[in-house]
PDB file of C-alpha atoms in Angstrom:
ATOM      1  CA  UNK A1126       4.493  67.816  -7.775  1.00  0.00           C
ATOM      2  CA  UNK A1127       2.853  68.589 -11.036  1.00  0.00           C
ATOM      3  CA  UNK A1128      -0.704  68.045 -12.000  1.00  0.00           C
ATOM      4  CA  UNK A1129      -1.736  67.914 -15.379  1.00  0.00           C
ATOM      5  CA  UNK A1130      -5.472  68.379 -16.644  1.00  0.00           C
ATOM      6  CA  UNK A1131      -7.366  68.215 -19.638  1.00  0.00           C
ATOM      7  CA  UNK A1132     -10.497  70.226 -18.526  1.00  0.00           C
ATOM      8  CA  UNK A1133     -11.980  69.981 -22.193  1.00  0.00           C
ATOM      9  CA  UNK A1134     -11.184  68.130 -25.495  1.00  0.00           C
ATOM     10  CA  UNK A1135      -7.733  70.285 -26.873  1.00  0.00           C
ATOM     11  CA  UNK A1136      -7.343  71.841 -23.635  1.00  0.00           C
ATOM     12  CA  UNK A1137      -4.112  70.865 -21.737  1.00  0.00           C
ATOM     13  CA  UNK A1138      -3.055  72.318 -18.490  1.00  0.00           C
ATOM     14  CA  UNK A1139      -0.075  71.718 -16.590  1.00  0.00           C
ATOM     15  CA  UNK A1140       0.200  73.301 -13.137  1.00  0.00           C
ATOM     16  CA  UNK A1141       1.446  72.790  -9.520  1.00  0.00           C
ATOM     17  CA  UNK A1142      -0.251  71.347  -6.537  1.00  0.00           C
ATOM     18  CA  UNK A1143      -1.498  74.758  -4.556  1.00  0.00           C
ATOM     19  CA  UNK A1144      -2.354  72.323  -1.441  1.00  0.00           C
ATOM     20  CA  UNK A1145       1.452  71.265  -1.501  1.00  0.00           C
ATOM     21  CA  UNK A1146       2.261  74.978  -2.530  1.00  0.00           C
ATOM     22  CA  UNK A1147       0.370  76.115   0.229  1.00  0.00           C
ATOM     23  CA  UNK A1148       2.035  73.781   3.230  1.00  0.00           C
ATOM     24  CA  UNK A1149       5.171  74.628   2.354  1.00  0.00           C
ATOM     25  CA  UNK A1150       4.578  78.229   2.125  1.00  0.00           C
ATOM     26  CA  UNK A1151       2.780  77.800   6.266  1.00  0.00           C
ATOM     27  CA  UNK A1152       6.110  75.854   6.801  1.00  0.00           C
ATOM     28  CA  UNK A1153       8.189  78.378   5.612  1.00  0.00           C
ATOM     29  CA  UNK A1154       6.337  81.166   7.252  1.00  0.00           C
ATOM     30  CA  UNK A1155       6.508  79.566  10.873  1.00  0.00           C
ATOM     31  CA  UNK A1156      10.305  78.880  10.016  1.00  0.00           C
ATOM     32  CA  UNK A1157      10.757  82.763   9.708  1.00  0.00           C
ATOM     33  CA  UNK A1158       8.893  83.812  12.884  1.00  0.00           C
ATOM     34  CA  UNK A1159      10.428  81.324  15.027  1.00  0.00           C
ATOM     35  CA  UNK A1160      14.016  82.749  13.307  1.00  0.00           C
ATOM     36  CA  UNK A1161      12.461  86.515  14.335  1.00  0.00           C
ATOM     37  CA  UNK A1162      11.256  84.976  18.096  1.00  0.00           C
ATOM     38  CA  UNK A1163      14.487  83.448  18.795  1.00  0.00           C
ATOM     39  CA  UNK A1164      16.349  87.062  17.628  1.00  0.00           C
ATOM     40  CA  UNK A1165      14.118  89.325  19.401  1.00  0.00           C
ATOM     41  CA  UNK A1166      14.496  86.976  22.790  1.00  0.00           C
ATOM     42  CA  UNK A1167      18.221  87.084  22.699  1.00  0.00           C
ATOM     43  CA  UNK A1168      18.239  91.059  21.646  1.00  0.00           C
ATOM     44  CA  UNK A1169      15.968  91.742  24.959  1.00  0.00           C
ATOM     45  CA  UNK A1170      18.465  88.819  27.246  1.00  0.00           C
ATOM     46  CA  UNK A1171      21.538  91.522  25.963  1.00  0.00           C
ATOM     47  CA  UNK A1172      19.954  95.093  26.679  1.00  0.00           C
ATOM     48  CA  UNK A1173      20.536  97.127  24.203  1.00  0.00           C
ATOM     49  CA  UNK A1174      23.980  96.832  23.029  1.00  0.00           C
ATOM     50  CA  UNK A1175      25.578  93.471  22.845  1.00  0.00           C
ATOM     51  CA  UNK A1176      29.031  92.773  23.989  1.00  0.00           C
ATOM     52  CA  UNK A1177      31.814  93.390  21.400  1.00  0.00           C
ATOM     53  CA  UNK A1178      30.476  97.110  20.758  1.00  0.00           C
ATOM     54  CA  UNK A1179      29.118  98.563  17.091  1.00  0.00           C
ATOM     55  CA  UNK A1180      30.765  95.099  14.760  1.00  0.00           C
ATOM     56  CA  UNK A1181      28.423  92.838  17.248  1.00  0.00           C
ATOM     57  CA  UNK A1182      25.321  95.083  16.929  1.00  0.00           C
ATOM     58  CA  UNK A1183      25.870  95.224  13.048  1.00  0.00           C
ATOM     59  CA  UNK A1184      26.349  91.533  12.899  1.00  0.00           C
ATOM     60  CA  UNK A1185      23.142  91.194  14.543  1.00  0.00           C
ATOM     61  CA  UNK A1186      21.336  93.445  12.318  1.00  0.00           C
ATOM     62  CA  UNK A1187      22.710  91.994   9.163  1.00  0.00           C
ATOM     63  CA  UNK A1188      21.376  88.651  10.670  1.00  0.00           C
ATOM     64  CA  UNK A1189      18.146  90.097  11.210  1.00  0.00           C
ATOM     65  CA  UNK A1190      17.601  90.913   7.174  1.00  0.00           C
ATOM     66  CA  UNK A1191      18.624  87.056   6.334  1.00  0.00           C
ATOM     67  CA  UNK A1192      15.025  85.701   5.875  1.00  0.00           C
ATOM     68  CA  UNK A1193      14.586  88.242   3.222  1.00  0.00           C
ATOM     69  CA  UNK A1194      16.652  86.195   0.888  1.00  0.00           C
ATOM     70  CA  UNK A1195      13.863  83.643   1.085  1.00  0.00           C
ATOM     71  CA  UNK A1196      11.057  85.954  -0.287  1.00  0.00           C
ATOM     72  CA  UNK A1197      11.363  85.418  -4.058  1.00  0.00           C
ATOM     73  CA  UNK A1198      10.760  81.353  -3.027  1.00  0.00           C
ATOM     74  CA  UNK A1199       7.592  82.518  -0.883  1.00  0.00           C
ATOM     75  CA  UNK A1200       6.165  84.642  -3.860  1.00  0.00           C
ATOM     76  CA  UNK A1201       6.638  81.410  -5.883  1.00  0.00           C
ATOM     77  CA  UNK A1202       4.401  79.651  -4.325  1.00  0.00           C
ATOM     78  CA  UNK A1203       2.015  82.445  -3.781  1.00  0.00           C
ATOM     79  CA  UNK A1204       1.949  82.465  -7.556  1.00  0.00           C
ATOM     80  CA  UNK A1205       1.730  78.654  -7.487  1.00  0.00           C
ATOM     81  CA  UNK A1206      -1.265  79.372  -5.117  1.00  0.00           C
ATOM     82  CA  UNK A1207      -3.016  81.857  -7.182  1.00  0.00           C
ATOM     83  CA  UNK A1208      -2.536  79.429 -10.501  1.00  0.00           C
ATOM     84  CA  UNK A1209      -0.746  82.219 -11.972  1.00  0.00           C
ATOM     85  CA  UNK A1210       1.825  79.903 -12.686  1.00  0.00           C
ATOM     86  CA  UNK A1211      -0.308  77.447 -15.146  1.00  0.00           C
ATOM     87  CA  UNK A1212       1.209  76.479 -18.332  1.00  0.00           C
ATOM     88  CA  UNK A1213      -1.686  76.111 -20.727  1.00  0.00           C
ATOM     89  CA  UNK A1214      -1.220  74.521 -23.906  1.00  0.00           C
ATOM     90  CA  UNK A1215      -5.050  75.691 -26.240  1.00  0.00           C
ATOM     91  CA  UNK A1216      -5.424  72.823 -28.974  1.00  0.00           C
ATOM     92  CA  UNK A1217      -8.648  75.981 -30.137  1.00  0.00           C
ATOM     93  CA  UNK A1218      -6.214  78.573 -30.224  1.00  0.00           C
ATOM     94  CA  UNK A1219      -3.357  76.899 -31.011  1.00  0.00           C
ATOM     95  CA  UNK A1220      -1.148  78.650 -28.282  1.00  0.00           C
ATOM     96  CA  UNK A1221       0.651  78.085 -25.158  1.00  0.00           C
ATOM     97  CA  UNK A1222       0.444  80.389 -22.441  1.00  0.00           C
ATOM     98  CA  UNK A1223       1.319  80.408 -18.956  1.00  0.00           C
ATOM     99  CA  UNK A1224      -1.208  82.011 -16.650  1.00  0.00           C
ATOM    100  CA  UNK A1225      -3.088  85.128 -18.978  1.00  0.00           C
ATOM    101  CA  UNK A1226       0.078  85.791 -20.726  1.00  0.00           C
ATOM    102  CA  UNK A1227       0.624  83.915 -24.288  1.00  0.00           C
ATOM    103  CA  UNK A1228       4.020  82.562 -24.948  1.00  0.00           C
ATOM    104  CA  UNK A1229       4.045  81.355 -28.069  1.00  0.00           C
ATOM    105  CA  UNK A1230       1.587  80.079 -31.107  1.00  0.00           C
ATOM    106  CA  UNK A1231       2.011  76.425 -32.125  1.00  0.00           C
ATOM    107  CA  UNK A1232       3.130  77.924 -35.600  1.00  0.00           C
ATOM    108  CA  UNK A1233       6.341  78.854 -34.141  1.00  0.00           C
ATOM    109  CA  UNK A1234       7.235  76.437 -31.798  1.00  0.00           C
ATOM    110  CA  UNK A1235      10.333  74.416 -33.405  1.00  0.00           C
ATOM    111  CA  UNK A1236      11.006  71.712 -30.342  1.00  0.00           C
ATOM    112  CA  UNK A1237      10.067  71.090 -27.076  1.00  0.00           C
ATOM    113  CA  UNK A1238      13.139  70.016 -24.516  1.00  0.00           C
ATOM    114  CA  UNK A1239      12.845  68.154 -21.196  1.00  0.00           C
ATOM    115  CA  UNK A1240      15.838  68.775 -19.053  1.00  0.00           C
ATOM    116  CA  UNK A1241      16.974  66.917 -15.878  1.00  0.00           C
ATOM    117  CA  UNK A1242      17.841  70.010 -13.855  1.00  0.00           C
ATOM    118  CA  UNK A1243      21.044  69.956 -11.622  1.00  0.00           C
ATOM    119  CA  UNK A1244      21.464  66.274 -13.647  1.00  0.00           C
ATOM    120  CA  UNK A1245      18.684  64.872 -10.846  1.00  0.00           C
ATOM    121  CA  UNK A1246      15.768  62.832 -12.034  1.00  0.00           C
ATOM    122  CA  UNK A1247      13.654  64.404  -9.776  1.00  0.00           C
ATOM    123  CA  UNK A1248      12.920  67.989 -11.339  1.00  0.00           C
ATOM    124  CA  UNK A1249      12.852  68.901 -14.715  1.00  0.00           C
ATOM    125  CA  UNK A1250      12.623  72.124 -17.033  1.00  0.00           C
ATOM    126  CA  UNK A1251      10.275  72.124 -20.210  1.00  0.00           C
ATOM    127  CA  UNK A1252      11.383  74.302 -22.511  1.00  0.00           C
ATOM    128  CA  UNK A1253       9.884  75.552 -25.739  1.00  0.00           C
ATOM    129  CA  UNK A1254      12.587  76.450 -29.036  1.00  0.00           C
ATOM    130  CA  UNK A1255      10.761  79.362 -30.816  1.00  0.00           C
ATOM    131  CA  UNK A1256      11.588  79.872 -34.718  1.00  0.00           C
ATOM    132  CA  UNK A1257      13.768  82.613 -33.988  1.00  0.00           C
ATOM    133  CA  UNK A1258      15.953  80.676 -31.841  1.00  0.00           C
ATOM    134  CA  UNK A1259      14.517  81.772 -28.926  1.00  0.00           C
ATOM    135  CA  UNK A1260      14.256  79.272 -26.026  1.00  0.00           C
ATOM    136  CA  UNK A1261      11.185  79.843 -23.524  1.00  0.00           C
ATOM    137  CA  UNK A1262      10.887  78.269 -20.079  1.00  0.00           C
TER     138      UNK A1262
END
């Protein structure tokens, strides 16, 4: 869910819940160490090689590297977390910047787009047409 906050007059700041942001990243991260309790158990039920020979003990290893495909999601949200992810639009200086890096000036932003993403109604991407034809997320 997205918060938006006006701290001071031409100040507006658009960022994610970190309590939400933080749940789901404890959800996540009990999720993965039940996945590496309930691998480990069975690994020390079998001994040391499991039945079927080197394709079942490869198979198990290859299964054992599968939560890593879920780490650029949990660095999300540690972003989300650390408000690095804060899209700040500066009515003083005129720019929009996300976190302490500055996107664009006001001067050449052409449109701003709000997309349904996946055609849902329930997340959206903002995106910013630059002058040059560049689109920024």
């Amino acid at each position: 869910m997205l918060k938006v906050s006006r701290p001071h007059t031409g100040t507006l700041i658009i960022s994610q819940g970190r309590a939400q942001a933080l749940v789901r990243l404890l959800i996540w991260a009990g999720v993965v160490v039940l996945f590496y309790i309930v691998m480990i158990s069975d690994l020390v039920q079998i001994g040391e090689r499991p039945e079927g020979g080197e394709a079942a003990a490869w198979h198990l290893w290859a299964l054992m590297l599968f939560p890593l495909f879920l780490l650029p999601y949990l660095f999300g949200l540690l972003r989300t977390i650390r408000r690095a992810d804060d899209l700040i639009f500066d009515g003083r200086e005129k720019t929009v910047s996300k976190g302490k890096q500055t996107l664009a000036a006001y001067a050449d932003i052409r449109a701003l787009e709000l997309l349904s993403v996946h055609a849902t109604c329930e997340e959206f991407r903002l995106s910013a047409v630059l002058a040059d034809g560049v689109s920024i997320e």
